Short mmCIF file of C-alpha atoms and ligand atoms in Angstrom, two decimals:
data_model
loop_
_atom_site.label_atom_id
_atom_site.label_comp_id
_atom_site.label_asym_id
_atom_site.label_seq_id
_atom_site.Cartn_x
_atom_site.Cartn_y
_atom_site.Cartn_z
CA MET A 1 20.38 49.77 42.18
CA THR A 2 23.92 48.38 42.12
CA THR A 3 26.49 50.39 40.16
CA HIS A 4 29.18 48.48 38.24
CA ILE A 5 32.42 50.04 37.02
CA CYS A 6 33.60 48.10 33.96
CA PRO A 7 36.47 48.44 31.51
CA ILE A 8 35.33 49.03 27.92
CA THR A 9 35.00 45.57 26.31
CA GLU A 10 32.59 43.89 23.88
CA THR A 11 30.66 42.58 26.90
CA SER A 12 30.32 45.92 28.69
CA LEU A 13 29.47 47.70 25.42
CA GLU A 14 26.69 45.20 24.75
CA GLU A 15 25.41 45.72 28.30
CA ALA A 16 25.56 49.51 27.80
CA LYS A 17 23.55 49.21 24.60
CA GLN A 18 20.87 47.07 26.24
CA ILE A 19 20.59 49.55 29.13
CA LEU A 20 20.20 52.50 26.76
CA LEU A 21 17.63 50.68 24.62
CA ARG A 22 15.59 50.01 27.78
CA GLY A 23 15.60 53.76 28.56
CA GLY A 24 18.36 53.61 31.21
CA THR A 25 21.54 55.60 31.70
CA VAL A 26 25.24 54.73 31.30
CA ALA A 27 28.24 56.83 32.36
CA PHE A 28 31.08 56.95 29.83
CA PRO A 29 34.46 58.66 29.46
CA THR A 30 35.32 61.46 27.06
CA GLU A 31 38.54 63.47 26.70
CA THR A 32 36.97 66.33 28.71
CA VAL A 33 34.92 64.85 31.59
CA TYR A 34 32.74 61.76 32.09
CA GLY A 35 29.21 61.95 30.66
CA LEU A 36 25.92 60.50 31.91
CA GLY A 37 24.35 59.15 28.72
CA ALA A 38 20.82 58.20 27.72
CA ASP A 39 18.99 57.63 24.42
CA ALA A 40 18.33 61.17 23.17
CA ARG A 41 15.25 60.03 21.24
CA SER A 42 13.38 58.93 24.35
CA ASP A 43 11.53 61.49 26.53
CA GLU A 44 11.55 59.13 29.47
CA ALA A 45 15.27 58.36 29.23
CA VAL A 46 16.19 62.03 28.93
CA ARG A 47 13.92 62.93 31.85
CA SER A 48 15.76 60.41 34.00
CA ILE A 49 19.05 62.25 33.40
CA TYR A 50 17.54 65.41 34.90
CA ALA A 51 16.16 63.43 37.82
CA ILE A 52 19.44 61.64 38.62
CA LYS A 53 21.49 64.83 38.48
CA GLY A 54 18.96 67.09 40.17
CA ARG A 55 19.44 69.32 37.14
CA PRO A 56 17.21 72.36 36.54
CA SER A 57 14.76 71.54 33.76
CA ASP A 58 15.71 74.63 31.71
CA ASN A 59 19.36 73.63 31.22
CA PRO A 60 19.68 71.80 27.87
CA LEU A 61 21.83 68.76 27.17
CA ILE A 62 24.48 67.99 24.57
CA VAL A 63 23.89 65.12 22.14
CA HIS A 64 26.96 62.93 21.54
CA VAL A 65 27.52 60.97 18.32
CA HIS A 66 30.35 58.97 16.75
CA LYS A 67 32.43 60.54 14.04
CA ASP A 68 30.62 58.95 11.09
CA TYR A 69 27.12 59.68 12.37
CA ALA A 70 24.93 61.53 9.82
CA LEU A 71 24.82 64.98 11.38
CA ASN A 72 22.23 66.19 8.89
CA SER A 73 19.70 63.75 10.32
CA LEU A 74 19.78 65.85 13.53
CA VAL A 75 20.47 69.47 12.56
CA PHE A 76 20.48 72.04 9.76
CA ASP A 77 24.12 72.41 8.86
CA ASP A 78 23.89 75.54 6.74
CA MET A 79 26.81 77.76 7.79
CA PRO A 80 29.95 77.18 5.66
CA TYR A 81 32.20 78.20 8.57
CA ALA A 82 30.64 75.44 10.72
CA LYS A 83 31.96 72.81 8.32
CA LYS A 84 35.41 74.39 8.56
CA LEU A 85 35.22 74.19 12.35
CA ARG A 86 34.22 70.53 12.17
CA ASP A 87 37.09 69.72 9.82
CA ALA A 88 39.55 71.54 12.06
CA PHE A 89 38.43 70.40 15.53
CA LEU A 90 36.26 67.27 15.39
CA PRO A 91 36.38 64.74 16.83
CA GLY A 92 37.44 66.84 19.81
CA PRO A 93 36.41 69.00 22.76
CA LEU A 94 34.16 71.36 20.77
CA THR A 95 30.35 71.29 20.98
CA LEU A 96 28.45 73.01 18.17
CA VAL A 97 24.96 74.45 18.64
CA TYR A 98 22.89 74.15 15.42
CA ARG A 99 19.27 74.73 14.44
CA SER A 100 17.56 71.46 15.33
CA LYS A 101 15.59 69.21 13.00
CA GLY A 102 13.57 67.96 15.96
CA ALA A 103 14.76 64.37 15.56
CA VAL A 104 15.47 63.88 19.28
CA SER A 105 13.32 64.37 22.38
CA LYS A 106 12.31 68.01 22.91
CA ILE A 107 13.43 67.66 26.52
CA VAL A 108 17.08 67.49 25.37
CA SER A 109 16.99 71.15 24.33
CA CYS A 110 14.39 72.25 26.89
CA GLY A 111 12.11 73.42 24.10
CA LEU A 112 14.78 75.57 22.35
CA ASP A 113 14.86 75.29 18.54
CA THR A 114 18.59 74.50 18.66
CA LEU A 115 20.55 71.33 19.40
CA ALA A 116 24.07 71.05 20.82
CA VAL A 117 26.10 68.26 19.18
CA ARG A 118 29.48 66.89 20.23
CA VAL A 119 31.77 64.29 18.66
CA PRO A 120 34.28 63.33 21.37
CA GLN A 121 37.70 62.08 20.36
CA HIS A 122 38.35 59.78 23.37
CA GLU A 123 38.81 56.29 21.95
CA GLY A 124 36.50 54.73 24.56
CA ALA A 125 33.80 57.31 23.83
CA GLN A 126 34.05 56.63 20.10
CA ARG A 127 33.81 52.88 20.66
CA PHE A 128 30.77 53.32 22.90
CA LEU A 129 28.98 55.73 20.55
CA ARG A 130 29.72 53.58 17.53
CA TYR A 131 28.56 50.43 19.28
CA VAL A 132 25.24 51.88 20.41
CA ASP A 133 24.88 53.93 17.19
CA LEU A 134 22.37 56.28 18.79
CA PRO A 135 22.35 60.01 19.52
CA VAL A 136 23.34 59.95 23.22
CA ALA A 137 22.20 62.89 25.36
CA ALA A 138 24.78 63.41 28.09
CA PRO A 139 25.60 66.07 30.65
CA SER A 140 28.65 65.70 32.87
CA ALA A 141 28.16 62.67 35.14
CA ASN A 142 27.98 64.53 38.45
CA ARG A 143 25.18 65.77 40.67
CA SER A 144 24.12 69.27 39.67
CA LYS A 145 26.40 71.99 41.16
CA HIS A 146 29.18 69.53 42.06
CA ILE A 147 32.54 69.30 40.28
CA SER A 148 32.58 67.39 36.99
CA PRO A 149 34.07 63.88 37.20
CA VAL A 150 37.34 63.09 35.46
CA THR A 151 37.68 59.47 36.63
CA ALA A 152 35.25 56.56 36.90
CA GLN A 153 35.74 56.73 40.70
CA HIS A 154 34.56 60.36 40.74
CA VAL A 155 31.39 59.28 38.91
CA TYR A 156 30.92 56.48 41.41
CA GLY A 157 31.36 58.90 44.31
CA ASP A 158 28.52 61.10 43.05
CA LEU A 159 26.16 58.68 41.32
CA ALA A 160 26.57 55.22 42.91
CA GLY A 161 23.14 53.69 43.29
CA SER A 162 21.64 55.91 40.56
CA VAL A 163 23.37 54.58 37.45
CA PRO A 164 23.78 50.86 36.67
CA LEU A 165 26.98 51.02 34.60
CA ILE A 166 30.08 53.23 34.51
CA LEU A 167 32.35 52.51 31.54
CA ASP A 168 35.86 53.07 32.80
CA GLY A 169 38.16 54.70 30.25
CA GLY A 170 40.76 55.97 32.71
CA ALA A 171 41.39 59.60 33.66
CA CYS A 172 40.17 62.23 31.18
CA SER A 173 43.16 63.91 29.56
CA GLY A 174 41.60 67.32 28.83
CA GLY A 175 40.11 67.90 32.23
CA ILE A 176 37.53 70.67 31.69
CA GLU A 177 34.28 70.59 29.71
CA SER A 178 34.11 71.19 25.97
CA THR A 179 33.87 74.62 24.39
CA VAL A 180 30.22 75.26 23.46
CA CYS A 181 29.92 77.33 20.28
CA ASP A 182 26.76 78.61 18.60
CA VAL A 183 26.95 78.16 14.82
CA THR A 184 23.45 79.38 13.91
CA GLY A 185 24.47 82.98 13.13
CA PRO A 186 26.73 84.71 10.58
CA TYR A 187 29.83 83.95 12.68
CA PRO A 188 30.56 81.61 15.60
CA VAL A 189 29.78 82.71 19.15
CA ILE A 190 31.29 80.87 22.13
CA LEU A 191 28.67 80.22 24.82
CA ARG A 192 31.02 78.33 27.17
CA GLU A 193 34.80 78.58 27.00
CA GLY A 194 36.80 75.38 27.06
CA LEU A 195 39.69 73.46 25.58
CA VAL A 196 39.20 74.74 22.02
CA THR A 197 40.01 78.42 22.37
CA ARG A 198 38.49 81.59 20.90
CA GLU A 199 41.81 82.28 19.15
CA GLN A 200 41.80 78.83 17.50
CA ILE A 201 38.20 79.25 16.29
CA GLU A 202 38.88 82.74 15.03
CA ARG A 203 41.82 81.48 12.99
CA VAL A 204 39.58 78.98 11.19
CA ALA A 205 36.33 80.98 10.93
CA GLY A 206 37.74 84.51 10.52
CA ARG A 207 35.73 85.85 13.45
CA CYS A 208 34.58 84.51 16.79
CA ASP A 209 32.84 86.32 19.64
CA VAL A 210 32.43 85.21 23.23
CA TYR A 211 28.91 85.64 24.54
CA HIS A 212 28.48 87.43 27.87
CA SER A 213 24.94 87.75 29.15
CA ARG A 214 23.76 91.20 30.15
CA GLU A 215 21.49 91.71 33.09
CA GLY A 216 17.82 91.27 32.26
CA GLU A 217 18.60 89.58 28.94
CA GLN A 218 17.55 86.03 28.21
CA VAL A 219 20.70 83.85 28.45
CA ARG A 220 21.73 81.94 25.33
CA SER A 221 23.37 79.06 27.17
CA PRO A 222 21.18 78.47 30.20
CA GLY A 223 23.78 76.30 31.93
CA MET A 224 26.06 79.29 32.41
CA LYS A 225 23.71 81.11 34.77
CA TYR A 226 23.90 78.41 37.44
CA LYS A 227 26.55 78.13 40.11
CA HIS A 228 28.61 75.16 39.07
CA TYR A 229 31.57 73.02 39.77
CA ALA A 230 31.83 73.63 43.52
CA PRO A 231 33.71 71.21 45.79
CA HIS A 232 32.10 70.35 49.14
CA CYS A 233 34.79 72.14 51.18
CA ARG A 234 34.89 75.93 51.74
CA THR A 235 36.94 77.79 49.15
CA VAL A 236 38.58 81.18 48.71
CA LEU A 237 40.32 82.54 45.66
CA PHE A 238 43.17 85.04 45.41
CA ALA A 239 44.42 86.87 42.29
CA PRO A 240 48.00 86.15 41.12
CA ASP A 241 49.23 89.46 42.59
CA GLU A 242 47.68 88.64 45.98
CA LEU A 243 50.03 85.75 46.71
CA GLU A 244 51.37 87.33 49.89
CA ARG A 245 47.86 87.79 51.28
CA ALA A 246 47.03 84.21 50.35
CA VAL A 247 50.09 82.95 52.23
CA SER A 248 49.26 84.88 55.40
CA TYR A 249 45.58 83.88 55.14
CA PHE A 250 46.78 80.27 54.89
CA SER A 251 49.01 80.50 57.99
CA ASP A 252 46.28 82.29 60.01
CA ARG A 253 43.86 79.47 59.25
CA GLU A 254 46.45 76.85 60.07
CA LYS A 255 47.22 78.50 63.40
CA ASN A 256 43.50 78.28 64.12
CA GLY A 257 43.82 74.53 63.80
CA GLU A 258 41.85 74.31 60.55
CA ARG A 259 42.57 71.73 57.88
CA VAL A 260 43.62 73.89 54.94
CA LEU A 261 45.22 73.20 51.56
CA ALA A 262 46.47 75.60 48.91
CA LEU A 263 45.90 75.21 45.17
CA CYS A 264 48.33 77.07 42.92
CA GLU A 265 50.58 76.86 39.90
CA HIS A 266 53.93 75.11 40.17
CA ALA A 267 55.96 78.34 40.16
CA VAL A 268 54.55 79.55 43.51
CA LEU A 269 54.15 76.18 45.21
CA GLN A 270 57.15 76.67 47.53
CA ASN A 271 55.41 79.63 49.25
CA PHE A 272 53.19 77.17 51.09
CA PRO A 273 54.24 74.48 53.61
CA LYS A 274 55.49 71.29 52.01
CA GLY A 275 52.74 68.77 51.33
CA LYS A 276 50.02 71.38 51.90
CA ALA A 277 49.84 72.80 48.36
CA LEU A 278 48.22 71.10 45.37
CA ASP A 279 50.24 71.62 42.19
CA LEU A 280 48.12 72.83 39.23
CA GLY A 281 51.06 72.49 36.85
CA LYS A 282 53.11 74.73 34.60
CA ASN A 283 50.87 75.85 31.70
CA GLY A 284 47.24 76.23 30.65
CA GLU A 285 46.85 72.67 29.36
CA GLU A 286 48.26 71.25 32.59
CA PHE A 287 46.02 73.51 34.70
CA ALA A 288 42.98 72.26 32.76
CA ALA A 289 44.00 68.61 33.07
CA ASN A 290 44.70 68.88 36.81
CA LEU A 291 41.97 71.25 38.03
CA TYR A 292 39.07 68.86 38.71
CA VAL A 293 41.33 66.05 39.92
CA LEU A 294 42.73 68.42 42.55
CA LEU A 295 39.34 69.90 43.50
CA HIS A 296 38.11 66.35 44.14
CA GLU A 297 41.23 65.67 46.19
CA ALA A 298 40.79 68.91 48.15
CA GLU A 299 37.27 68.10 49.25
CA GLU A 300 38.52 64.78 50.62
CA ARG A 301 41.47 66.26 52.45
CA CYS A 302 40.57 69.73 53.79
CA ASP A 303 37.89 71.96 55.28
CA GLU A 304 39.01 75.01 53.32
CA LEU A 305 40.82 75.31 50.01
CA ILE A 306 42.88 78.46 49.44
CA ALA A 307 43.36 78.89 45.71
CA VAL A 308 45.65 81.31 43.90
CA GLU A 309 44.89 82.00 40.24
CA PRO A 310 47.72 81.10 37.85
CA ALA A 311 49.15 84.22 36.19
CA GLU A 312 48.95 83.00 32.57
CA ARG A 313 46.27 84.59 30.34
CA GLY A 314 44.88 83.93 26.82
CA GLY A 315 44.09 80.63 25.07
CA VAL A 316 42.77 77.87 27.29
CA MET A 317 43.12 80.11 30.39
CA ALA A 318 39.70 81.66 29.65
CA GLY A 319 38.10 78.26 30.28
CA VAL A 320 40.39 77.38 33.19
CA LEU A 321 39.71 80.67 35.01
CA ASN A 322 35.98 80.41 34.34
CA ARG A 323 35.91 76.98 36.07
CA LEU A 324 38.30 77.95 38.86
CA ARG A 325 36.29 81.09 39.68
CA LYS A 326 33.00 79.20 39.62
CA ALA A 327 34.42 76.46 41.82
CA CYS A 328 36.00 78.80 44.32
CA GLY A 329 33.15 81.28 44.52
CA ALA A 330 33.71 84.98 44.85
CA LYS A 331 37.20 86.41 45.07
CA GLN A 332 38.57 86.96 48.54
O1 LIG B 1 32.72 68.28 27.73
C1 LIG B 1 31.48 68.33 27.79
O2 LIG B 1 30.81 69.13 27.12
C2 LIG B 1 30.78 67.32 28.72
C3 LIG B 1 30.98 65.92 28.15
C4 LIG B 1 30.23 64.88 28.92
O3 LIG B 1 30.63 65.90 26.80
N1 LIG B 1 29.39 67.64 28.85
C5 LIG B 1 28.95 68.71 29.54
O4 LIG B 1 27.57 68.79 29.61
O5 LIG B 1 29.67 69.52 30.07
P1 LIG B 1 26.80 69.76 30.60
O6 LIG B 1 25.38 69.35 30.50
O7 LIG B 1 27.42 69.70 31.93
O8 LIG B 1 26.94 71.18 29.94
C6 LIG B 1 26.29 71.46 28.71
C7 LIG B 1 26.34 72.95 28.42
C8 LIG B 1 25.44 73.75 29.35
O9 LIG B 1 26.08 74.97 29.68
C9 LIG B 1 24.20 73.99 28.47
O10 LIG B 1 23.49 75.15 28.85
C10 LIG B 1 24.82 74.12 27.09
O11 LIG B 1 25.87 73.16 27.08
N2 LIG B 1 23.85 73.78 26.02
C11 LIG B 1 23.35 72.57 25.71
N3 LIG B 1 22.45 72.67 24.71
C12 LIG B 1 22.39 73.96 24.35
C13 LIG B 1 21.65 74.69 23.38
N4 LIG B 1 20.80 74.11 22.56
N5 LIG B 1 21.86 76.03 23.32
C14 LIG B 1 22.75 76.64 24.14
N6 LIG B 1 23.48 76.01 25.08
C15 LIG B 1 23.31 74.69 25.20
MG1 LIG B 2 28.07 69.93 33.87
#
């Protein structure tokens, strides 16, 4: 199969619609990462997403809809705080997990009685979802366990030959995946941290917990139990107070003749040789926006990436550190 990267125009949107109606897949941009979309109502189409990604069959998918889509045709929207969250954050990088009405393929939710729904705010995503006017099941458009794509070229790098059309909406501004929040209980529970923070949700809903699975317990967001987001190069991660160790580790590796790069926040960049450190930026939002771009760059340019955690905590850092730690494996 040939893979075309196309700007978002009437012609490419019509092509996207025809592909989806035939049970095929289309990659599209959102403000978080690119998604690999298929018609959520079709078992066969949804199955092909799992096949293309090599995704475990017990990891459910998010359904994407445009902002005027009738949510109550898909889910039971019975928690008053959920409406408040929608008014405050949607369209945007927040996915809400509701009790499902069973209107889409059971394979989307892997047999769970819930359904995750997201209304992205990216203009290209809205145009695409409005044009096709379908519930679009879409995971991130990468092979399972690889880093999520934040440009059309990243999608192409991972999925060329497996997807006929990549709608190119430029680089994703947010940079890490949406916050996934369960709204089936008496108060919201975050299943995956992301760009909408626990503090922001708490302010709107009065209370918000973050779910952490305990050993032996059935996980509530199956995706979180898998190793994720890893670049192809080797990686090590140092805590902010281990900068000195990171610097000497870096120079030891370099002396050994290895191709190494550092990944760190702007404030400590000058500790590494010029041109050998990737700049994550100056605050949480910048770290999020830059993280996957730089991880993709690292795997092209080095054999080992030596990452130092930014020192900032709170807010979007929960999501940033979750992704950075998953990408860079265990701490050194
Ligand atoms: O920003 C995003 O959310 C991107 C863009 C494309 O929208 N999508 C994305 O999808 O990150 P994916 O498949 O890579 O991650 C979906 C996450 C997984 O952790 C999955 O377990 C969880 O959402 N999830 C989906 N449906 C669920 C459900 N019914 N209950 C609990 N967790 C669910
Ligand atoms: Mg993913």
